[in-house]
Amino acid sequence: MKVNKEDVIKIAHLARLELKEEKIQDMQDSINKVLDWMEALNAVDTSSVEPLVHMTPAINHFRDDQAKAMLDRQRALNLGPDTNESYFKVPQVIE
C-alpha cells in the first residue's frame, strides 16, 4: 500500500497539521517507508510466538511502608529563610 499526495494532504488535515508544499513529498516518503516496514513485519510468521505482557521478566520489588520520624515544625521553620512563629513568609503573589 502506498500513499499519494492527496492521501498525505488528507492525513495532515485530519491530524490538524499545516504542511508546506515542499514538505508534502518528504512526508509522503516517510509514510511510505513506515508502511513498507509494516508489510515486512506482517510477512514474518509469528504463529508460534506467545504474546508478551512485559518486555522483560523483571518484577517490581516494592518496599513495605514504614512509619518514620518526621521533621518537627520548629526545626523545619529554622531551615526557612524568613519565618514567623508558625509559618514561612513568602512574597505576595496575588493582589
CSV table of C-alpha atoms in Angstrom, one decimal:
chain,number,residue,atom,x,y,z
A,1,MET,CA,0.0,0.0,0.0
A,2,LYS,CA,1.4,3.4,-1.0
A,3,VAL,CA,0.1,6.8,-0.2
A,4,ASN,CA,-0.1,9.6,-2.7
A,5,LYS,CA,0.0,13.3,-2.4
A,6,GLU,CA,-3.8,13.6,-1.9
A,7,ASP,CA,-3.6,11.0,0.9
A,8,VAL,CA,-0.9,13.0,2.7
A,9,ILE,CA,-2.9,16.2,2.4
A,10,LYS,CA,-6.0,14.4,3.9
A,11,ILE,CA,-3.9,12.8,6.7
A,12,ALA,CA,-2.4,16.2,7.5
A,13,HIS,CA,-5.9,17.8,7.6
A,14,LEU,CA,-7.2,15.0,9.9
A,15,ALA,CA,-4.2,15.5,12.2
A,16,ARG,CA,-4.6,19.3,12.1
A,17,LEU,CA,-1.1,19.7,10.6
A,18,GLU,CA,-0.2,22.5,8.3
A,19,LEU,CA,2.2,21.1,5.7
A,20,LYS,CA,4.0,23.4,3.3
A,21,GLU,CA,4.0,22.3,-0.3
A,22,GLU,CA,7.7,21.4,-0.2
A,23,LYS,CA,7.3,19.2,2.8
A,24,ILE,CA,4.5,17.1,1.3
A,25,GLN,CA,6.8,14.9,-0.7
A,26,ASP,CA,9.1,14.3,2.3
A,27,MET,CA,6.1,13.3,4.4
A,28,GLN,CA,4.8,11.0,1.7
A,29,ASP,CA,8.2,9.3,1.5
A,30,SER,CA,8.3,8.9,5.3
A,31,ILE,CA,4.8,7.4,5.5
A,32,ASN,CA,5.6,5.0,2.6
A,33,LYS,CA,8.7,3.9,4.5
A,34,VAL,CA,6.7,3.1,7.6
A,35,LEU,CA,4.1,1.2,5.5
A,36,ASP,CA,6.9,-0.8,3.8
A,37,TRP,CA,8.3,-1.7,7.2
A,38,MET,CA,4.9,-2.8,8.4
A,39,GLU,CA,4.5,-5.0,5.4
A,40,ALA,CA,7.9,-6.6,6.2
A,41,LEU,CA,6.7,-7.2,9.8
A,42,ASN,CA,3.4,-8.7,8.5
A,43,ALA,CA,5.4,-11.2,6.4
A,44,VAL,CA,7.1,-12.7,9.5
A,45,ASP,CA,5.4,-15.9,10.8
A,46,THR,CA,4.6,-15.3,14.5
A,47,SER,CA,2.1,-18.1,15.0
A,48,SER,CA,4.4,-19.9,17.4
A,49,VAL,CA,5.3,-16.9,19.5
A,50,GLU,CA,3.5,-16.3,22.7
A,51,PRO,CA,2.1,-12.7,23.2
A,52,LEU,CA,4.1,-10.6,25.6
A,53,VAL,CA,2.7,-8.9,28.7
A,54,HIS,CA,6.0,-7.2,29.5
A,55,MET,CA,9.2,-6.9,27.6
A,56,THR,CA,11.4,-8.3,30.4
A,57,PRO,CA,10.7,-10.8,33.2
A,58,ALA,CA,11.6,-8.2,35.8
A,59,ILE,CA,9.2,-7.8,38.7
A,60,ASN,CA,8.8,-4.6,40.7
A,61,HIS,CA,10.0,-5.1,44.3
A,62,PHE,CA,8.2,-2.5,46.4
A,63,ARG,CA,9.4,-1.9,49.9
A,64,ASP,CA,6.9,-2.1,52.8
A,65,ASP,CA,5.5,1.2,54.1
A,66,GLN,CA,7.1,2.0,57.4
A,67,ALA,CA,6.4,5.0,59.6
A,68,LYS,CA,9.5,7.1,60.2
A,69,ALA,CA,10.3,10.1,62.4
A,70,MET,CA,9.0,13.3,60.9
A,71,LEU,CA,10.7,16.7,60.8
A,72,ASP,CA,9.2,18.7,63.6
A,73,ARG,CA,7.7,22.1,62.9
A,74,GLN,CA,10.2,24.2,64.8
A,75,ARG,CA,13.2,22.5,63.1
A,76,ALA,CA,11.6,23.0,59.7
A,77,LEU,CA,10.9,26.7,60.4
A,78,ASN,CA,14.5,27.1,61.4
A,79,LEU,CA,15.6,25.9,58.0
A,80,GLY,CA,13.5,28.6,56.2
A,81,PRO,CA,14.9,32.0,55.2
A,82,ASP,CA,12.1,34.1,56.6
A,83,THR,CA,9.6,32.8,59.1
A,84,ASN,CA,7.3,33.9,62.0
A,85,GLU,CA,6.3,31.7,64.9
A,86,SER,CA,4.3,29.2,62.8
A,87,TYR,CA,4.7,29.9,59.1
A,88,PHE,CA,7.1,30.5,56.3
A,89,LYS,CA,6.9,34.1,54.9
A,90,VAL,CA,6.8,34.4,51.2
A,91,PRO,CA,6.2,37.4,48.8
A,92,GLN,CA,2.6,38.2,48.0
A,93,VAL,CA,1.7,36.9,44.6
A,94,ILE,CA,-2.0,37.9,44.4
A,95,GLU,CA,-3.0,41.5,44.6
